[in-house]
Amino acid sequence: MTLPMTLWAQSNAPEKVAPVSIFEALQSYTPGEGSVTIHQSADVLSRVGRVKMRTNSVLGHEGNIYTVSGFRIQAYTGNSSKSKNEVNARSQQIGRFFPELNRYISYKAPFWQLQVGDFLTRTEAIKTQKAMKEAIPSISRELYVIPEKVRIRNYNPVIEGGGNIE
């Protein structure tokens, strides 16, 4: 039995379009992954809900700094007696290579943590994470992209695709 298969060369791959229904989301093409084809009656298609798109709605603001849902890079977590010194040293090290990125040190007993950056999308965060891994290979195994409330200067939810300002 031969299964139907659709293949695309990189130059002919369809552009990524936001899915409207769960069926479109399941059938969307992702490079390096397989594809799914769903055959469904129009009646079922009309009864299935629409995909709710994630937006970066404004959670708060102070002056021209807006707090929205976004992403940061977790660059250190530790709870040893040396963690306070290590988190500060790591922050300085990252600051030398990436002075444009905000660095956030926090202590939530018993852990010291260092988070880096304020990114609206996971894609932006992953791009920076890769650059950090190349620039500072000694810490590459400790860099993780995490969802977080982020601070964005001069955020415009209409341009950035977010929600309403209250």
PDB file of C-alpha atoms in Angstrom:
ATOM      1  CA  MET A   1       0.000   0.000   0.000  1.00  0.00           C
ATOM      2  CA  THR A   2       1.420   3.365  -0.988  1.00  0.00           C
ATOM      3  CA  LEU A   3       0.465   6.414   1.048  1.00  0.00           C
ATOM      4  CA  PRO A   4       0.104   9.789  -0.680  1.00  0.00           C
ATOM      5  CA  MET A   5       2.941  12.103   0.195  1.00  0.00           C
ATOM      6  CA  THR A   6       3.582  15.786  -0.414  1.00  0.00           C
ATOM      7  CA  LEU A   7       7.148  17.041  -0.565  1.00  0.00           C
ATOM      8  CA  TRP A   8       8.460  20.565  -1.005  1.00  0.00           C
ATOM      9  CA  ALA A   9      11.893  21.882  -1.782  1.00  0.00           C
ATOM     10  CA  GLN A  10      12.882  24.771   0.465  1.00  0.00           C
ATOM     11  CA  SER A  11      12.259  27.369  -2.223  1.00  0.00           C
ATOM     12  CA  ASN A  12       8.750  26.039  -2.986  1.00  0.00           C
ATOM     13  CA  ALA A  13       7.553  25.610   0.593  1.00  0.00           C
ATOM     14  CA  PRO A  14       4.264  27.393   1.253  1.00  0.00           C
ATOM     15  CA  GLU A  15       4.339  30.544   3.339  1.00  0.00           C
ATOM     16  CA  LYS A  16       3.354  30.124   6.972  1.00  0.00           C
ATOM     17  CA  VAL A  17      -0.218  31.381   7.412  1.00  0.00           C
ATOM     18  CA  ALA A  18      -2.056  31.448  10.734  1.00  0.00           C
ATOM     19  CA  PRO A  19      -4.493  28.514  10.918  1.00  0.00           C
ATOM     20  CA  VAL A  20      -8.210  29.235  11.125  1.00  0.00           C
ATOM     21  CA  SER A  21      -9.383  25.869  12.485  1.00  0.00           C
ATOM     22  CA  ILE A  22      -7.853  22.920  14.307  1.00  0.00           C
ATOM     23  CA  PHE A  23      -7.896  21.027  10.995  1.00  0.00           C
ATOM     24  CA  GLU A  24      -5.755  23.711   9.337  1.00  0.00           C
ATOM     25  CA  ALA A  25      -3.418  23.758  12.353  1.00  0.00           C
ATOM     26  CA  LEU A  26      -2.914  19.982  12.173  1.00  0.00           C
ATOM     27  CA  GLN A  27      -2.339  20.070   8.424  1.00  0.00           C
ATOM     28  CA  SER A  28       0.082  23.015   8.448  1.00  0.00           C
ATOM     29  CA  TYR A  29       3.539  22.444   6.993  1.00  0.00           C
ATOM     30  CA  THR A  30       6.569  22.655   9.284  1.00  0.00           C
ATOM     31  CA  PRO A  31      10.041  22.191   7.744  1.00  0.00           C
ATOM     32  CA  GLY A  32      11.700  18.982   8.874  1.00  0.00           C
ATOM     33  CA  GLU A  33       8.465  17.376  10.061  1.00  0.00           C
ATOM     34  CA  GLY A  34       5.922  15.156   8.393  1.00  0.00           C
ATOM     35  CA  SER A  35       2.557  16.320   7.110  1.00  0.00           C
ATOM     36  CA  VAL A  36      -1.010  15.356   7.951  1.00  0.00           C
ATOM     37  CA  THR A  37      -4.016  15.337   5.627  1.00  0.00           C
ATOM     38  CA  ILE A  38      -7.495  15.304   7.149  1.00  0.00           C
ATOM     39  CA  HIS A  39     -10.614  14.588   5.098  1.00  0.00           C
ATOM     40  CA  GLN A  40     -13.693  15.905   6.883  1.00  0.00           C
ATOM     41  CA  SER A  41     -17.252  16.708   5.868  1.00  0.00           C
ATOM     42  CA  ALA A  42     -18.317  20.339   5.570  1.00  0.00           C
ATOM     43  CA  ASP A  43     -20.822  19.731   8.392  1.00  0.00           C
ATOM     44  CA  VAL A  44     -18.065  18.723  10.835  1.00  0.00           C
ATOM     45  CA  LEU A  45     -15.825  21.554   9.661  1.00  0.00           C
ATOM     46  CA  SER A  46     -18.571  24.108  10.337  1.00  0.00           C
ATOM     47  CA  ARG A  47     -19.183  22.763  13.860  1.00  0.00           C
ATOM     48  CA  VAL A  48     -15.559  22.834  14.998  1.00  0.00           C
ATOM     49  CA  GLY A  49     -14.394  25.994  16.724  1.00  0.00           C
ATOM     50  CA  ARG A  50     -11.802  28.395  15.474  1.00  0.00           C
ATOM     51  CA  VAL A  51      -8.196  28.517  16.678  1.00  0.00           C
ATOM     52  CA  LYS A  52      -7.673  31.288  19.212  1.00  0.00           C
ATOM     53  CA  MET A  53      -4.505  33.154  18.327  1.00  0.00           C
ATOM     54  CA  ARG A  54      -2.131  34.088  21.139  1.00  0.00           C
ATOM     55  CA  THR A  55      -1.704  37.804  21.467  1.00  0.00           C
ATOM     56  CA  ASN A  56       0.627  39.908  23.520  1.00  0.00           C
ATOM     57  CA  SER A  57      -2.091  41.785  25.363  1.00  0.00           C
ATOM     58  CA  VAL A  58      -0.956  44.529  27.687  1.00  0.00           C
ATOM     59  CA  LEU A  59      -0.842  43.378  31.316  1.00  0.00           C
ATOM     60  CA  GLY A  60       0.113  46.814  32.624  1.00  0.00           C
ATOM     61  CA  HIS A  61       2.224  49.835  31.912  1.00  0.00           C
ATOM     62  CA  GLU A  62       4.193  52.552  33.628  1.00  0.00           C
ATOM     63  CA  GLY A  63       5.121  55.502  31.453  1.00  0.00           C
ATOM     64  CA  ASN A  64       6.318  54.137  28.121  1.00  0.00           C
ATOM     65  CA  ILE A  65       7.242  50.675  29.519  1.00  0.00           C
ATOM     66  CA  TYR A  66       4.563  48.038  28.922  1.00  0.00           C
ATOM     67  CA  THR A  67       4.313  44.638  30.602  1.00  0.00           C
ATOM     68  CA  VAL A  68       3.140  41.909  28.213  1.00  0.00           C
ATOM     69  CA  SER A  69       3.322  38.123  27.952  1.00  0.00           C
ATOM     70  CA  GLY A  70       6.504  37.170  26.161  1.00  0.00           C
ATOM     71  CA  PHE A  71       9.728  35.219  26.611  1.00  0.00           C
ATOM     72  CA  ARG A  72      13.106  35.417  28.315  1.00  0.00           C
ATOM     73  CA  ILE A  73      16.206  33.259  28.302  1.00  0.00           C
ATOM     74  CA  GLN A  74      16.900  31.463  31.583  1.00  0.00           C
ATOM     75  CA  ALA A  75      20.695  31.737  31.881  1.00  0.00           C
ATOM     76  CA  TYR A  76      21.356  30.502  35.422  1.00  0.00           C
ATOM     77  CA  THR A  77      19.641  28.714  38.299  1.00  0.00           C
ATOM     78  CA  GLY A  78      21.487  27.637  41.415  1.00  0.00           C
ATOM     79  CA  ASN A  79      21.048  27.065  45.133  1.00  0.00           C
ATOM     80  CA  SER A  80      24.561  26.416  46.412  1.00  0.00           C
ATOM     81  CA  SER A  81      26.434  28.683  48.814  1.00  0.00           C
ATOM     82  CA  LYS A  82      28.312  30.106  45.792  1.00  0.00           C
ATOM     83  CA  SER A  83      25.187  30.803  43.703  1.00  0.00           C
ATOM     84  CA  LYS A  84      24.928  34.499  44.610  1.00  0.00           C
ATOM     85  CA  ASN A  85      28.468  35.135  43.371  1.00  0.00           C
ATOM     86  CA  GLU A  86      27.935  32.905  40.325  1.00  0.00           C
ATOM     87  CA  VAL A  87      24.708  34.626  39.238  1.00  0.00           C
ATOM     88  CA  ASN A  88      26.397  38.041  39.435  1.00  0.00           C
ATOM     89  CA  ALA A  89      29.467  36.818  37.527  1.00  0.00           C
ATOM     90  CA  ARG A  90      27.250  35.225  34.856  1.00  0.00           C
ATOM     91  CA  SER A  91      25.269  38.448  34.493  1.00  0.00           C
ATOM     92  CA  GLN A  92      28.470  40.441  33.958  1.00  0.00           C
ATOM     93  CA  GLN A  93      29.770  37.873  31.470  1.00  0.00           C
ATOM     94  CA  ILE A  94      26.586  38.030  29.400  1.00  0.00           C
ATOM     95  CA  GLY A  95      26.605  41.830  29.649  1.00  0.00           C
ATOM     96  CA  ARG A  96      30.052  41.968  28.045  1.00  0.00           C
ATOM     97  CA  PHE A  97      28.839  40.001  25.009  1.00  0.00           C
ATOM     98  CA  PHE A  98      25.256  41.314  24.856  1.00  0.00           C
ATOM     99  CA  PRO A  99      25.104  44.767  26.488  1.00  0.00           C
ATOM    100  CA  GLU A 100      21.795  45.550  24.741  1.00  0.00           C
ATOM    101  CA  LEU A 101      19.928  42.786  26.631  1.00  0.00           C
ATOM    102  CA  ASN A 102      18.285  43.423  29.985  1.00  0.00           C
ATOM    103  CA  ARG A 103      19.435  41.038  32.710  1.00  0.00           C
ATOM    104  CA  TYR A 104      17.217  40.118  35.665  1.00  0.00           C
ATOM    105  CA  ILE A 105      18.646  38.551  38.828  1.00  0.00           C
ATOM    106  CA  SER A 106      16.148  37.174  41.313  1.00  0.00           C
ATOM    107  CA  TYR A 107      16.221  35.199  44.523  1.00  0.00           C
ATOM    108  CA  LYS A 108      13.281  32.892  45.220  1.00  0.00           C
ATOM    109  CA  ALA A 109      14.384  30.838  48.198  1.00  0.00           C
ATOM    110  CA  PRO A 110      16.436  28.754  47.849  1.00  0.00           C
ATOM    111  CA  PHE A 111      17.256  29.567  44.186  1.00  0.00           C
ATOM    112  CA  TRP A 112      19.198  32.373  42.539  1.00  0.00           C
ATOM    113  CA  GLN A 113      18.130  32.914  38.941  1.00  0.00           C
ATOM    114  CA  LEU A 114      19.307  34.959  35.977  1.00  0.00           C
ATOM    115  CA  GLN A 115      16.959  35.722  33.103  1.00  0.00           C
ATOM    116  CA  VAL A 116      18.000  37.626  30.001  1.00  0.00           C
ATOM    117  CA  GLY A 117      16.075  39.731  27.511  1.00  0.00           C
ATOM    118  CA  ASP A 118      12.513  40.816  26.857  1.00  0.00           C
ATOM    119  CA  PHE A 119      11.164  39.116  23.737  1.00  0.00           C
ATOM    120  CA  LEU A 120       7.659  39.317  22.287  1.00  0.00           C
ATOM    121  CA  THR A 121       7.988  36.017  20.415  1.00  0.00           C
ATOM    122  CA  ARG A 122       9.601  32.663  21.064  1.00  0.00           C
ATOM    123  CA  THR A 123      11.318  32.990  17.665  1.00  0.00           C
ATOM    124  CA  GLU A 124      13.134  36.162  18.759  1.00  0.00           C
ATOM    125  CA  ALA A 125      14.206  34.500  21.999  1.00  0.00           C
ATOM    126  CA  ILE A 126      15.476  31.356  20.245  1.00  0.00           C
ATOM    127  CA  LYS A 127      17.481  33.460  17.785  1.00  0.00           C
ATOM    128  CA  THR A 128      19.194  35.271  20.666  1.00  0.00           C
ATOM    129  CA  GLN A 129      19.654  32.002  22.575  1.00  0.00           C
ATOM    130  CA  LYS A 130      21.547  30.561  19.585  1.00  0.00           C
ATOM    131  CA  ALA A 131      23.734  33.668  19.378  1.00  0.00           C
ATOM    132  CA  MET A 132      24.482  33.378  23.106  1.00  0.00           C
ATOM    133  CA  LYS A 133      25.402  29.698  22.743  1.00  0.00           C
ATOM    134  CA  GLU A 134      27.865  30.578  19.985  1.00  0.00           C
ATOM    135  CA  ALA A 135      29.353  33.553  21.837  1.00  0.00           C
ATOM    136  CA  ILE A 136      29.613  31.859  25.263  1.00  0.00           C
ATOM    137  CA  PRO A 137      29.804  28.083  24.720  1.00  0.00           C
ATOM    138  CA  SER A 138      30.680  27.405  28.370  1.00  0.00           C
ATOM    139  CA  ILE A 139      27.094  28.257  29.411  1.00  0.00           C
ATOM    140  CA  SER A 140      25.257  26.882  26.366  1.00  0.00           C
ATOM    141  CA  ARG A 141      23.791  23.890  28.231  1.00  0.00           C
ATOM    142  CA  GLU A 142      22.128  26.194  30.763  1.00  0.00           C
ATOM    143  CA  LEU A 143      20.269  28.463  28.319  1.00  0.00           C
ATOM    144  CA  TYR A 144      16.519  27.854  28.068  1.00  0.00           C
ATOM    145  CA  VAL A 145      13.731  29.921  26.535  1.00  0.00           C
ATOM    146  CA  ILE A 146      10.888  30.370  29.026  1.00  0.00           C
ATOM    147  CA  PRO A 147       7.524  32.159  28.933  1.00  0.00           C
ATOM    148  CA  GLU A 148       7.563  35.228  31.159  1.00  0.00           C
ATOM    149  CA  LYS A 149       6.020  38.635  31.669  1.00  0.00           C
ATOM    150  CA  VAL A 150       8.344  40.998  29.828  1.00  0.00           C
ATOM    151  CA  ARG A 151       8.895  44.748  29.733  1.00  0.00           C
ATOM    152  CA  ILE A 152       8.739  46.401  26.311  1.00  0.00           C
ATOM    153  CA  ARG A 153       9.510  50.082  25.746  1.00  0.00           C
ATOM    154  CA  ASN A 154       7.050  52.012  23.520  1.00  0.00           C
ATOM    155  CA  TYR A 155       4.931  48.914  22.854  1.00  0.00           C
ATOM    156  CA  ASN A 156       2.158  49.441  20.323  1.00  0.00           C
ATOM    157  CA  PRO A 157      -0.303  46.535  20.469  1.00  0.00           C
ATOM    158  CA  VAL A 158      -1.812  47.438  17.095  1.00  0.00           C
ATOM    159  CA  ILE A 159       1.553  47.279  15.303  1.00  0.00           C
ATOM    160  CA  GLU A 160       2.919  44.372  17.374  1.00  0.00           C
ATOM    161  CA  GLY A 161      -0.298  42.310  17.082  1.00  0.00           C
ATOM    162  CA  GLY A 162      -1.255  42.467  20.730  1.00  0.00           C
ATOM    163  CA  GLY A 163      -4.452  43.172  22.607  1.00  0.00           C
ATOM    164  CA  ASN A 164      -6.141  46.334  23.747  1.00  0.00           C
ATOM    165  CA  ILE A 165      -4.580  48.942  26.004  1.00  0.00           C
ATOM    166  CA  GLU A 166      -6.697  49.538  29.066  1.00  0.00           C
TER     167      GLU A 166
END
